[in-house]
XYZ file of C-alpha atoms in Angstrom:
751
model
C -121.861 -180.861 -69.927
C -123.675 -179.394 -72.450
C -126.144 -176.817 -70.800
C -129.646 -176.415 -71.976
C -131.368 -173.081 -72.638
C -134.486 -172.790 -71.645
C -136.790 -169.585 -73.339
C -139.579 -168.001 -71.995
C -141.531 -168.981 -74.555
C -140.799 -172.877 -73.561
C -141.395 -172.824 -70.156
C -145.002 -170.870 -70.719
C -145.994 -173.680 -73.188
C -144.943 -176.187 -70.370
C -147.260 -175.379 -68.404
C -150.073 -174.653 -70.691
C -149.887 -177.924 -72.614
C -151.356 -180.245 -72.610
C -153.355 -179.127 -69.741
C -153.155 -176.102 -68.023
C -150.988 -176.985 -64.988
C -148.537 -179.746 -64.212
C -151.055 -182.185 -62.199
C -154.699 -183.359 -62.622
C -156.574 -185.983 -59.875
C -157.907 -189.153 -61.040
C -160.174 -191.339 -59.089
C -158.735 -194.984 -57.585
C -161.448 -196.972 -57.578
C -164.658 -197.161 -59.818
C -166.875 -194.555 -60.676
C -169.374 -196.549 -63.496
C -172.531 -197.255 -62.124
C -174.870 -196.619 -59.274
C -173.661 -199.038 -57.206
C -170.331 -197.811 -57.114
C -172.037 -194.009 -56.848
C -174.016 -195.601 -53.625
C -170.675 -197.292 -52.187
C -168.745 -194.156 -53.000
C -170.987 -191.064 -51.689
C -175.016 -191.998 -50.224
C -175.209 -193.942 -48.377
C -172.390 -196.244 -48.619
C -170.355 -193.559 -47.191
C -171.666 -193.593 -43.977
C -170.244 -196.501 -43.002
C -166.436 -194.964 -42.854
C -167.541 -192.110 -41.635
C -168.714 -193.840 -38.052
C -165.847 -196.053 -38.268
C -163.612 -193.016 -38.768
C -165.542 -190.845 -35.685
C -165.203 -193.732 -33.913
C -161.163 -194.944 -34.083
C -159.990 -191.389 -35.664
C -157.301 -193.579 -36.755
C -158.995 -195.924 -39.266
C -158.813 -192.227 -41.543
C -155.480 -194.014 -42.540
C -157.173 -197.187 -43.510
C -160.369 -195.754 -45.706
C -159.194 -192.414 -46.992
C -156.406 -191.112 -48.581
C -154.721 -189.038 -45.769
C -151.708 -191.377 -45.408
C -150.277 -190.768 -49.033
C -151.590 -187.020 -49.108
C -148.969 -184.074 -48.036
C -150.158 -180.865 -48.464
C -147.457 -178.267 -50.040
C -147.907 -174.836 -48.476
C -146.437 -171.612 -49.125
C -147.233 -167.728 -48.643
C -145.000 -166.670 -51.810
C -142.875 -164.380 -49.441
C -139.969 -166.283 -50.282
C -140.177 -167.830 -53.575
C -137.776 -169.666 -55.362
C -134.110 -166.835 -55.958
C -137.363 -164.937 -56.774
C -138.400 -163.011 -53.961
C -141.946 -161.577 -52.504
C -143.845 -163.181 -55.505
C -147.190 -163.390 -53.114
C -149.127 -166.220 -53.151
C -150.363 -166.801 -56.682
C -146.642 -165.798 -57.756
C -145.541 -168.989 -55.793
C -147.883 -171.614 -57.189
C -146.326 -173.160 -60.412
C -143.398 -173.070 -57.610
C -145.842 -174.897 -55.367
C -147.605 -177.330 -57.814
C -144.407 -178.414 -59.545
C -143.010 -179.598 -55.448
C -146.419 -181.959 -55.684
C -145.066 -183.129 -58.925
C -141.794 -184.139 -57.436
C -143.456 -185.805 -54.302
C -145.288 -187.685 -56.852
C -142.952 -188.757 -59.487
C -139.646 -189.681 -56.846
C -142.028 -191.345 -53.877
C -145.176 -192.181 -55.276
C -146.664 -189.206 -52.860
C -149.772 -187.541 -53.311
C -149.080 -183.784 -52.847
C -151.598 -180.845 -53.272
C -150.440 -176.990 -53.373
C -152.099 -174.833 -51.249
C -151.381 -171.028 -51.552
C -152.395 -168.958 -48.362
C -152.653 -165.264 -49.376
C -151.989 -163.899 -45.729
C -148.158 -162.556 -44.064
C -149.418 -162.777 -40.526
C -147.673 -165.859 -39.610
C -151.022 -166.258 -36.900
C -153.304 -166.578 -39.730
C -150.888 -168.779 -41.646
C -150.479 -171.312 -38.631
C -154.209 -171.154 -38.109
C -155.288 -171.777 -41.685
C -152.873 -174.742 -42.088
C -153.628 -176.390 -38.505
C -157.751 -175.990 -39.850
C -156.544 -178.252 -42.711
C -154.472 -180.989 -40.364
C -157.315 -183.549 -40.549
C -156.907 -184.022 -44.223
C -153.201 -184.519 -44.703
C -150.548 -186.909 -43.856
C -148.166 -184.240 -43.265
C -147.693 -181.064 -44.268
C -144.458 -179.564 -46.210
C -143.881 -175.925 -45.820
C -141.949 -173.766 -48.912
C -140.820 -170.830 -49.702
C -141.932 -168.965 -46.676
C -139.548 -166.246 -45.168
C -137.207 -165.897 -42.144
C -137.575 -165.112 -39.439
C -141.861 -165.775 -40.192
C -140.549 -169.233 -41.189
C -139.485 -170.553 -37.569
C -142.470 -169.131 -36.206
C -145.010 -170.935 -38.372
C -142.981 -174.339 -38.344
C -142.003 -174.425 -34.451
C -145.932 -173.185 -33.764
C -147.609 -176.282 -35.756
C -144.828 -178.864 -35.023
C -145.752 -178.163 -31.050
C -149.983 -178.107 -32.242
C -150.541 -180.478 -34.673
C -150.040 -184.232 -34.625
C -148.081 -184.818 -38.278
C -145.007 -184.677 -39.581
C -144.835 -180.567 -40.166
C -141.241 -180.187 -42.557
C -140.196 -177.211 -43.719
C -138.082 -178.272 -46.567
C -136.248 -174.595 -47.458
C -134.635 -175.828 -44.008
C -134.430 -179.052 -43.454
C -134.205 -180.610 -46.790
C -130.967 -178.471 -47.728
C -129.834 -179.431 -44.023
C -130.085 -183.423 -45.012
C -128.534 -183.165 -47.900
C -125.607 -181.049 -46.869
C -125.418 -183.509 -44.018
C -125.018 -186.785 -46.172
C -122.570 -184.830 -48.507
C -120.707 -183.787 -44.985
C -120.329 -187.295 -43.513
C -118.942 -188.474 -47.141
C -116.418 -185.836 -47.766
C -115.393 -186.079 -43.786
C -115.053 -189.966 -44.675
C -112.382 -189.244 -47.000
C -110.499 -186.890 -45.606
C -110.155 -189.143 -42.348
C -111.961 -186.012 -39.985
C -114.412 -186.488 -37.202
C -117.497 -183.832 -37.295
C -116.318 -183.791 -33.436
C -113.119 -181.737 -34.271
C -114.093 -179.754 -37.357
C -114.192 -176.471 -37.327
C -116.936 -175.494 -39.391
C -118.158 -171.536 -41.000
C -121.508 -170.856 -41.956
C -122.471 -167.716 -44.189
C -125.930 -166.905 -44.317
C -127.714 -167.968 -41.577
C -131.595 -167.697 -42.778
C -133.831 -170.552 -42.652
C -131.445 -173.412 -44.961
C -128.490 -172.085 -43.292
C -129.487 -172.143 -39.238
C -131.060 -175.506 -40.306
C -127.581 -176.837 -41.611
C -125.993 -175.594 -38.424
C -128.921 -177.018 -36.321
C -128.333 -180.937 -37.843
C -124.569 -180.982 -37.376
C -124.942 -179.500 -34.202
C -127.386 -182.852 -33.522
C -124.891 -185.350 -35.418
C -122.147 -184.406 -32.853
C -120.568 -181.202 -34.516
C -119.173 -178.656 -31.351
C -120.930 -175.405 -30.588
C -117.834 -173.852 -30.043
C -115.996 -174.941 -33.791
C -119.101 -173.803 -35.305
C -119.029 -170.139 -36.506
C -121.954 -169.113 -38.252
C -121.636 -165.221 -40.603
C -123.707 -162.775 -42.220
C -124.270 -159.745 -43.656
C -123.036 -157.936 -40.765
C -120.012 -160.272 -40.019
C -119.996 -163.271 -37.638
C -122.527 -163.549 -35.210
C -120.702 -163.497 -31.879
C -121.953 -163.260 -28.642
C -122.727 -159.498 -27.429
C -123.372 -158.926 -30.788
C -126.499 -156.603 -31.276
C -126.952 -155.421 -34.504
C -128.881 -157.586 -37.274
C -129.714 -160.414 -34.288
C -132.674 -162.156 -33.597
C -133.707 -165.382 -31.183
C -132.607 -167.566 -34.310
C -129.292 -166.457 -34.503
C -128.818 -165.840 -31.043
C -128.363 -169.655 -30.428
C -125.749 -169.964 -32.530
C -123.556 -166.688 -31.283
C -119.923 -168.168 -30.173
C -117.411 -166.291 -27.850
C -114.734 -165.657 -30.521
C -112.147 -162.214 -31.395
C -113.166 -163.101 -34.593
C -115.407 -160.271 -36.985
C -115.052 -160.818 -40.506
C -115.995 -164.539 -42.511
C -112.698 -163.746 -44.296
C -110.925 -163.974 -40.577
C -113.498 -167.414 -40.168
C -112.581 -169.001 -43.031
C -108.572 -169.424 -41.975
C -108.352 -172.743 -40.420
C -111.457 -173.661 -41.211
C -112.572 -177.369 -41.833
C -115.985 -176.912 -43.615
C -117.624 -174.460 -45.344
C -121.289 -174.091 -45.307
C -122.651 -171.252 -48.188
C -126.450 -170.647 -48.105
C -125.647 -166.955 -49.169
C -125.051 -165.035 -52.557
C -122.141 -165.374 -54.968
C -119.099 -164.259 -55.186
C -118.755 -164.171 -50.912
C -115.758 -166.418 -50.947
C -112.525 -165.560 -52.196
C -110.159 -167.697 -53.870
C -107.539 -166.456 -50.938
C -110.390 -167.448 -48.478
C -110.701 -170.980 -49.669
C -106.128 -170.794 -49.527
C -106.173 -170.574 -45.879
C -108.236 -172.970 -44.633
C -107.021 -176.281 -43.322
C -105.995 -179.618 -45.668
C -108.887 -181.216 -47.324
C -111.303 -178.237 -47.120
C -115.068 -178.937 -47.724
C -116.585 -176.343 -49.494
C -120.312 -176.341 -50.000
C -121.029 -173.677 -51.621
C -124.883 -173.694 -52.284
C -126.233 -170.254 -53.403
C -128.179 -170.716 -56.176
C -128.414 -170.252 -59.082
C -124.462 -169.312 -58.696
C -122.408 -170.667 -55.996
C -120.075 -168.173 -53.300
C -117.419 -169.699 -55.055
C -116.409 -172.053 -58.665
C -115.496 -175.246 -57.954
C -113.403 -174.121 -60.558
C -111.984 -170.920 -58.312
C -111.997 -173.142 -55.772
C -109.767 -175.963 -57.162
C -107.250 -173.944 -58.597
C -105.935 -172.697 -55.270
C -106.852 -175.761 -53.521
C -107.091 -179.108 -55.242
C -107.423 -180.690 -52.399
C -110.882 -179.239 -51.637
C -113.771 -181.429 -51.933
C -116.342 -178.945 -53.357
C -120.375 -179.285 -53.429
C -122.144 -176.606 -54.753
C -126.254 -176.695 -55.885
C -125.973 -176.708 -59.240
C -126.542 -180.035 -61.550
C -123.688 -179.418 -64.431
C -121.151 -179.491 -61.856
C -120.562 -182.845 -59.535
C -122.039 -183.074 -55.935
C -125.400 -181.317 -56.325
C -127.105 -180.634 -52.910
C -130.240 -181.368 -54.568
C -133.445 -181.508 -51.558
C -135.279 -183.432 -54.273
C -132.899 -186.427 -52.290
C -134.259 -185.580 -49.202
C -138.089 -184.358 -48.820
C -139.528 -186.825 -51.141
C -138.035 -190.287 -49.006
C -138.482 -188.165 -45.533
C -141.801 -188.326 -46.292
C -142.608 -191.604 -47.764
C -141.149 -193.328 -44.562
C -143.095 -190.855 -42.208
C -146.000 -191.482 -43.540
C -145.378 -195.233 -43.987
C -145.574 -195.300 -40.295
C -148.257 -192.803 -40.041
C -145.481 -190.275 -37.868
C -146.752 -187.772 -35.609
C -143.510 -185.911 -36.175
C -140.265 -186.482 -38.237
C -137.676 -185.411 -35.829
C -134.073 -185.326 -35.919
C -132.913 -188.696 -35.263
C -135.536 -189.243 -38.350
C -133.723 -186.385 -41.022
C -130.147 -188.027 -39.312
C -130.871 -191.326 -40.541
C -132.189 -190.098 -43.862
C -128.674 -188.259 -44.161
C -126.798 -191.979 -42.902
C -128.782 -193.695 -46.038
C -127.496 -191.143 -48.138
C -124.295 -190.965 -47.753
C -124.460 -194.965 -47.303
C -125.775 -195.396 -50.920
C -123.119 -193.087 -52.220
C -120.122 -195.222 -50.689
C -122.107 -198.339 -52.855
C -121.172 -199.578 -56.916
C -123.804 -197.227 -58.612
C -125.805 -199.632 -61.006
C -125.054 -199.524 -64.798
C -127.902 -197.439 -65.787
C -127.232 -195.122 -63.204
C -123.731 -194.676 -65.030
C -125.672 -194.555 -68.440
C -128.144 -191.988 -67.323
C -125.037 -189.458 -66.463
C -122.910 -190.356 -69.045
C -120.250 -191.310 -66.954
C -118.851 -193.470 -64.279
C -120.140 -192.735 -61.554
C -117.721 -194.427 -58.066
C -116.996 -192.864 -54.726
C -114.774 -189.986 -54.401
C -114.155 -186.366 -54.341
C -116.233 -185.675 -57.516
C -119.416 -188.363 -56.041
C -120.014 -187.824 -52.604
C -124.095 -187.281 -53.081
C -126.364 -189.781 -54.740
C -127.603 -188.799 -58.141
C -131.493 -187.696 -57.750
C -132.145 -190.685 -60.650
C -130.651 -193.290 -58.490
C -133.754 -195.753 -58.361
C -132.305 -197.512 -55.215
C -132.730 -194.373 -53.349
C -136.854 -195.528 -53.182
C -135.966 -198.516 -51.170
C -133.072 -197.109 -49.280
C -133.612 -194.207 -47.773
C -137.364 -194.694 -46.333
C -137.001 -197.964 -44.574
C -134.153 -195.957 -42.950
C -136.500 -193.198 -41.953
C -138.980 -195.549 -40.597
C -136.645 -197.329 -37.920
C -135.228 -194.215 -36.835
C -139.446 -192.879 -36.828
C -140.342 -196.099 -34.803
C -136.984 -196.091 -32.448
C -137.888 -192.886 -31.329
C -141.627 -193.072 -30.522
C -142.809 -191.113 -33.969
C -144.999 -193.914 -35.322
C -148.330 -194.102 -34.762
C -148.168 -197.994 -36.668
C -144.597 -198.789 -36.641
C -144.127 -201.781 -39.397
C -143.147 -204.884 -38.973
C -141.795 -206.710 -41.856
C -139.426 -204.388 -43.260
C -138.117 -206.336 -45.924
C -141.906 -206.686 -47.236
C -142.433 -203.072 -46.814
C -139.071 -202.793 -49.062
C -140.285 -204.501 -51.748
C -143.737 -202.457 -51.364
C -141.275 -199.441 -51.689
C -139.330 -201.232 -55.088
C -143.201 -201.804 -56.581
C -143.923 -198.215 -55.961
C -141.934 -196.586 -58.563
C -142.667 -195.967 -62.753
C -139.650 -197.212 -64.261
C -140.474 -195.640 -67.433
C -139.308 -192.283 -65.838
C -135.882 -193.643 -64.461
C -135.556 -195.368 -68.796
C -136.642 -191.949 -70.364
C -133.881 -190.331 -68.953
C -131.531 -192.735 -69.218
C -132.698 -192.228 -73.258
C -131.868 -188.290 -73.019
C -128.837 -188.596 -71.350
C -127.054 -190.739 -73.826
C -128.147 -189.270 -76.491
C -127.159 -185.316 -74.688
C -123.818 -188.018 -75.206
C -124.338 -188.566 -78.716
C -124.496 -184.942 -79.606
C -126.291 -186.556 -82.933
C -126.961 -183.643 -85.841
C -130.465 -184.744 -85.853
C -132.245 -184.159 -89.553
C -136.329 -183.157 -88.904
C -137.172 -183.864 -92.633
C -140.955 -181.558 -92.424
C -139.688 -178.285 -91.785
C -142.689 -176.842 -93.050
C -144.894 -177.864 -89.933
C -144.669 -175.791 -86.712
C -144.740 -179.215 -84.339
C -140.897 -180.635 -86.140
C -139.898 -176.794 -86.126
C -140.624 -176.758 -82.151
C -139.112 -180.426 -81.627
C -136.027 -179.254 -83.528
C -135.382 -175.927 -82.003
C -135.904 -177.797 -78.606
C -133.700 -180.282 -79.347
C -130.645 -178.301 -79.905
C -131.819 -176.054 -77.211
C -131.650 -178.987 -74.608
C -128.554 -179.493 -75.748
C -128.697 -182.441 -76.912
C -127.123 -181.893 -81.052
C -127.314 -179.943 -83.717
C -130.699 -179.664 -86.127
C -130.835 -179.619 -89.667
C -134.439 -178.802 -90.496
C -135.267 -179.142 -94.252
C -137.593 -176.718 -95.353
C -137.222 -172.959 -96.982
C -135.137 -170.872 -95.212
C -138.449 -167.898 -95.248
C -141.425 -170.260 -94.960
C -139.003 -172.090 -91.494
C -138.083 -168.080 -90.996
C -142.067 -167.297 -90.789
C -143.122 -170.525 -89.052
C -140.518 -169.733 -86.418
C -141.822 -166.284 -85.758
C -145.424 -167.228 -85.517
C -144.532 -169.865 -82.532
C -142.870 -167.054 -81.047
C -139.605 -168.564 -81.722
C -138.244 -166.112 -84.338
C -134.552 -166.116 -82.348
C -133.698 -169.694 -83.351
C -133.755 -169.171 -86.768
C -130.412 -168.313 -86.747
C -129.550 -171.139 -84.157
C -131.151 -174.373 -86.367
C -129.727 -175.050 -89.798
C -132.306 -174.805 -92.534
C -131.161 -177.387 -95.498
C -132.396 -177.705 -98.723
C -131.798 -178.856 -102.367
C -131.337 -175.668 -103.215
C -128.646 -174.962 -100.920
C -126.755 -177.696 -100.750
C -123.256 -178.847 -102.475
C -124.178 -182.440 -102.838
C -127.644 -182.691 -104.862
C -125.834 -184.740 -108.058
C -124.129 -187.203 -105.658
C -127.555 -187.869 -104.021
C -129.249 -188.002 -107.282
C -126.461 -190.192 -108.986
C -127.415 -192.605 -105.909
C -130.835 -192.551 -106.070
C -130.440 -193.953 -110.213
C -128.306 -196.647 -109.042
C -130.583 -198.042 -106.923
C -134.109 -196.945 -109.069
C -132.746 -197.057 -112.493
C -133.711 -200.703 -112.936
C -137.049 -199.954 -110.452
C -138.948 -198.306 -113.625
C -137.072 -194.277 -112.701
C -135.965 -192.390 -115.538
C -133.332 -189.302 -115.055
C -136.259 -186.833 -114.219
C -138.302 -189.325 -111.820
C -134.927 -189.055 -109.907
C -134.207 -185.777 -110.046
C -137.885 -185.160 -108.912
C -137.529 -187.354 -106.191
C -134.183 -186.255 -104.824
C -135.138 -182.123 -105.042
C -138.207 -181.991 -104.539
C -139.367 -184.596 -101.784
C -138.017 -184.058 -98.601
C -138.678 -187.623 -97.035
C -136.259 -189.202 -99.694
C -134.023 -185.536 -99.530
C -134.058 -186.136 -95.739
C -132.705 -189.723 -96.359
C -130.578 -189.348 -98.497
C -128.564 -186.714 -96.473
C -128.863 -189.590 -94.169
C -127.130 -192.258 -96.527
C -124.208 -189.913 -96.856
C -123.732 -189.310 -93.568
C -124.883 -185.657 -93.943
C -126.358 -186.534 -90.806
C -126.823 -188.884 -87.303
C -129.910 -189.681 -87.976
C -133.327 -188.533 -89.452
C -136.995 -188.066 -87.898
C -140.036 -187.969 -90.799
C -144.057 -188.687 -90.677
C -145.282 -186.212 -88.780
C -146.647 -185.029 -92.336
C -147.937 -187.860 -94.198
C -148.912 -191.612 -93.526
C -146.534 -194.073 -91.541
C -146.878 -196.047 -94.975
C -146.468 -193.519 -97.108
C -143.247 -192.614 -95.663
C -142.181 -195.528 -95.807
C -142.017 -195.814 -99.208
C -139.742 -193.076 -99.893
C -137.608 -194.190 -97.026
C -137.563 -197.572 -98.679
C -135.850 -195.476 -101.923
C -132.869 -195.144 -99.700
C -132.906 -197.538 -97.684
C -133.525 -201.238 -97.460
C -135.937 -200.336 -94.456
C -138.518 -203.694 -96.171
C -139.622 -207.151 -94.462
C -137.778 -208.937 -96.712
C -134.403 -207.315 -95.368
C -135.477 -208.416 -91.646
C -136.757 -204.771 -90.894
C -139.609 -203.800 -88.159
C -141.823 -201.603 -86.367
C -141.505 -201.549 -82.136
C -143.844 -199.320 -80.425
C -143.681 -199.156 -76.669
C -146.852 -198.802 -74.577
C -146.356 -196.466 -71.152
C -148.538 -196.862 -69.397
C -149.319 -197.288 -64.969
C -145.554 -197.643 -64.424
C -145.341 -199.964 -67.192
C -143.793 -200.811 -70.649
C -145.173 -203.103 -72.958
C -143.660 -203.282 -76.656
C -145.763 -204.202 -79.181
C -144.705 -205.404 -83.039
C -144.154 -205.220 -85.617
C -146.811 -201.816 -85.935
C -144.974 -200.619 -89.262
C -143.742 -202.833 -91.590
C -144.969 -206.788 -91.990
C -148.424 -206.538 -93.169
C -149.388 -210.285 -92.537
C -145.945 -212.306 -91.023
C -145.230 -215.710 -91.055
C -143.230 -218.011 -88.593
C -139.941 -216.471 -89.353
C -140.810 -213.575 -89.570
C -142.317 -213.467 -86.738
C -139.400 -214.813 -85.269
C -137.267 -211.691 -86.351
C -139.536 -209.401 -85.139
C -139.285 -210.815 -81.564
C -135.157 -210.345 -82.164
C -135.690 -207.509 -83.664
C -138.457 -206.272 -80.537
C -135.574 -207.631 -77.846
C -132.973 -205.562 -79.176
C -134.970 -202.245 -78.811
C -135.516 -203.428 -75.341
C -132.429 -204.115 -74.456
C -131.227 -200.358 -75.763
C -134.132 -199.157 -73.278
C -132.455 -200.822 -70.665
C -134.873 -203.735 -70.409
C -134.869 -207.309 -70.133
C -136.885 -208.844 -73.059
C -139.815 -211.089 -72.349
C -141.418 -211.760 -75.664
C -145.035 -213.263 -76.047
C -146.225 -214.581 -79.320
C -149.908 -213.314 -78.564
C -153.440 -214.723 -79.811
C -156.764 -215.508 -79.197
C -155.452 -218.867 -78.437
C -153.286 -220.378 -75.633
C -150.864 -223.239 -76.156
C -152.805 -224.493 -79.065
C -156.906 -224.324 -77.763
C -159.054 -223.342 -79.273
C -157.342 -224.620 -82.699
C -157.571 -222.546 -85.731
C -155.110 -221.718 -88.471
C -154.998 -218.688 -88.557
C -153.548 -218.813 -85.032
C -150.876 -222.276 -86.235
C -147.930 -219.511 -86.871
C -148.192 -217.744 -83.509
C -147.996 -221.498 -82.602
C -144.674 -222.045 -84.436
C -142.501 -218.735 -84.514
C -141.597 -219.475 -80.548
C -139.895 -223.113 -82.266
C -138.200 -221.354 -84.572
C -136.470 -218.930 -81.831
C -135.614 -222.358 -80.459
C -134.282 -223.286 -82.930
C -132.018 -220.041 -83.697
C -131.107 -220.679 -79.841
C -132.154 -216.860 -78.911
C -130.242 -215.665 -75.405
C -133.696 -214.414 -74.150
C -137.359 -215.171 -72.734
C -140.123 -215.921 -75.234
C -143.236 -217.949 -75.168
C -146.821 -218.605 -77.068
C -148.904 -218.666 -78.384
C -150.716 -217.029 -75.701
C -153.849 -214.887 -75.195
C -153.213 -211.258 -73.851
C -153.840 -211.336 -70.257
C -151.563 -214.515 -69.571
C -148.689 -212.908 -71.392
C -149.382 -209.685 -68.544
C -150.697 -211.247 -65.981
C -148.281 -213.612 -63.795
C -151.377 -215.219 -61.808
C -153.009 -216.183 -64.986
C -149.719 -217.913 -65.700
C -150.471 -220.053 -63.172
C -152.296 -221.873 -64.263
C -149.725 -222.708 -67.155
C -146.839 -223.910 -65.149
C -144.713 -225.433 -68.026
C -144.932 -222.212 -69.706
C -141.431 -220.183 -69.679
C -141.828 -216.858 -69.100
C -140.231 -215.979 -65.112
C -142.539 -212.213 -65.255
C -145.199 -210.653 -67.298
C -144.171 -210.353 -70.870
C -142.634 -206.811 -71.969
C -142.865 -207.635 -75.520
C -145.780 -208.449 -77.741
C -145.518 -210.188 -80.899
C -148.605 -209.442 -83.012
C -150.432 -212.063 -85.772
C -150.556 -208.754 -88.077
C -149.986 -205.344 -88.453
C -153.230 -204.732 -88.441
C -153.869 -206.113 -84.853
C -150.550 -204.136 -83.569
C -152.120 -200.979 -85.130
C -156.036 -201.477 -82.803
C -154.360 -202.681 -80.213
C -151.585 -199.387 -79.870
C -154.830 -196.667 -81.066
C -156.926 -198.516 -78.313
C -154.413 -198.092 -75.057
C -153.959 -194.334 -76.868
C -157.718 -193.309 -76.520
C -159.342 -195.347 -74.070
C -156.557 -196.186 -71.257
C -154.675 -192.945 -71.923
C -151.245 -194.420 -72.814
C -148.068 -192.538 -73.753
C -147.171 -193.938 -76.983
C -143.626 -194.025 -78.401
C -142.583 -194.593 -81.950
C -143.001 -196.818 -83.719
C -139.110 -197.477 -83.615
C -137.824 -198.356 -86.560
C -135.673 -201.592 -86.271
C -133.080 -203.621 -88.634
C -131.722 -200.418 -90.641
C -128.601 -199.371 -91.315
C -129.325 -196.018 -90.169
C -130.621 -194.553 -87.499
C -134.465 -193.375 -88.947
C -137.494 -192.500 -86.232
C -140.550 -192.892 -88.234
C -143.551 -190.440 -85.793
C -146.962 -190.858 -86.387
C -149.170 -187.848 -87.822
C -150.961 -187.300 -84.761
C -147.582 -186.588 -82.426
C -147.245 -183.152 -80.484
C -144.021 -181.196 -80.583
C -142.894 -183.891 -77.715
C -143.307 -186.911 -79.609
C -141.672 -185.705 -82.361
C -138.708 -184.943 -79.817
C -138.638 -188.126 -78.125
C -138.423 -189.802 -81.764
C -135.497 -187.652 -81.995
C -133.901 -188.666 -78.727
C -133.976 -192.252 -79.672
C -132.522 -191.751 -83.138
C -129.550 -190.162 -81.669
C -129.633 -193.026 -79.216
C -129.651 -194.947 -82.029
C -132.152 -197.231 -80.187
C -133.274 -200.041 -82.658
């Protein structure tokens, strides 16, 4: 896998744009009229206040408490960075809040407490208890984290969970269940060695003991060696609980004959010799970050039978906490849990382990660019498996109900699983999938407008993210100056700058162009001017001759103007069946609108072509196409000559015998709303349409721009479909991220 390179400038820009930080808060109720304000605040708000005062459990009904988690830290142990203080930890805690939302639709609020005094920290969190449905503690150093968590668990009536401890432990346990399944061993019989007796290490060993590992079989080590009975140096009450009666004194001695190694320590702590001395089918979880205790390559060089996991995404079997905490809290919140107990953690681990043993859906394999099947290199599910949301929380909820942790048990688990499926935003997995496919393709991407800073930033990101080679069309001094002005001066040496003056192919390009345009009023002088001076034409000629794999353009000129130049080189017009499809991403839905680029006023045959092109784009994005031909009329009423073609277009598709759902003509609400569709029991769509074929380009433009400006929809496109080569045309108000998205689509050959 190509590793991506992130620069400090990119990381800062990501947190600065489009607004400082990583999330915002939006109301879920209307706040437009005086009546809305009266209901939301005074006097209407008094009613739920009194109801909650009389029956506190109704807070889960009338407030957001039941889906709100506090991500709390004092910044004393930030990632691998150490004690950065409360304010220095805020970007990490914001990031954790965003992960809660992205993976399990849990609202997270970050809270940074400016104290290293455990008592003050405990008091502050305890006083905030009424606000939240759960507390996620983060990046607090040991041993204070043990005191803080234990006290808060005893004194609060909502789940308190220190993710650095238990999140790691849960994923570690899930992986170990499957590693032992492969090697045919039982946890009760395994000799387990832990290196690193901090928060995560002790939580791992405690959870494994709760799952059946025997105390005497578990050897914990720290920087002073084996934690044995009678040892006094570097001890505390949490380490003492795991001291064993053993003559072993060093990690090297402990590793001899061990079945399992768990590392939450430092790079290089384990040598090949130690791995060689382990038992048959050794399990090695080298989880030190950013570099493991021993690399998988080093371990497998001496033990081909080893089953290895690390904390890194560029190796198989990543022990990633994001597989645990979002779903643990989702399940706990949905039963209004008093706590997250060991049984709930074990249920989470077992559900994860079971999921890894099931067949992996195609979209997951596609997203990772390889087939994933249960075995030594796949013992833990991937974080982007869409099944996690509806398999793990129900297991957690069941365990919470069985152990009495639930205030409000779930009655219909089948219905609960369906609501979990509906919670997830499909757009994220689709974007993840196309990014993975682009990374796999390693396309040479031509960025036509190298005079624009946004395009240059996108080109640099394309290459540094490991997606492929960026070819920028522009003048070298100009590109260099603009990159330096953007704080990316070091990228000058990385990207390739191409222009008519430095290519050896110009004569070939001009001859090709002359053959295409000589009977369209262009002489040799015109051809030279087009090929040598217009970067859109030059870029298209590069692509036509295989000197790049995809082309991104349009950021600096109107799309109609760019299309005119593209058509000098390619047949990208209505006559040859090209079409533009724009994807709207909004509130977890994807709807495509077509044609947004090519056809000014399509007839019924054109509309049928546009529908087929759009269905192809939808399938490229991993969607099952459902096409609606939309108008101001529904199935012939009100009658209008202008709507007749929308009525005929489905008949054209019927005659062609296409293999996707379609219906029309219909209004947009009928196309998108299943309840509205119920009024027409004869209609053929099995769900909301995800492709809207509109009557003309002006209606497409109005629809897209209205959704963008009024609803804040994310726009991808227009995606040019039906051309021999992969070309994507951005809108002139695109950001660097938008341009990068279009490059990713071009790399995947979407359309």
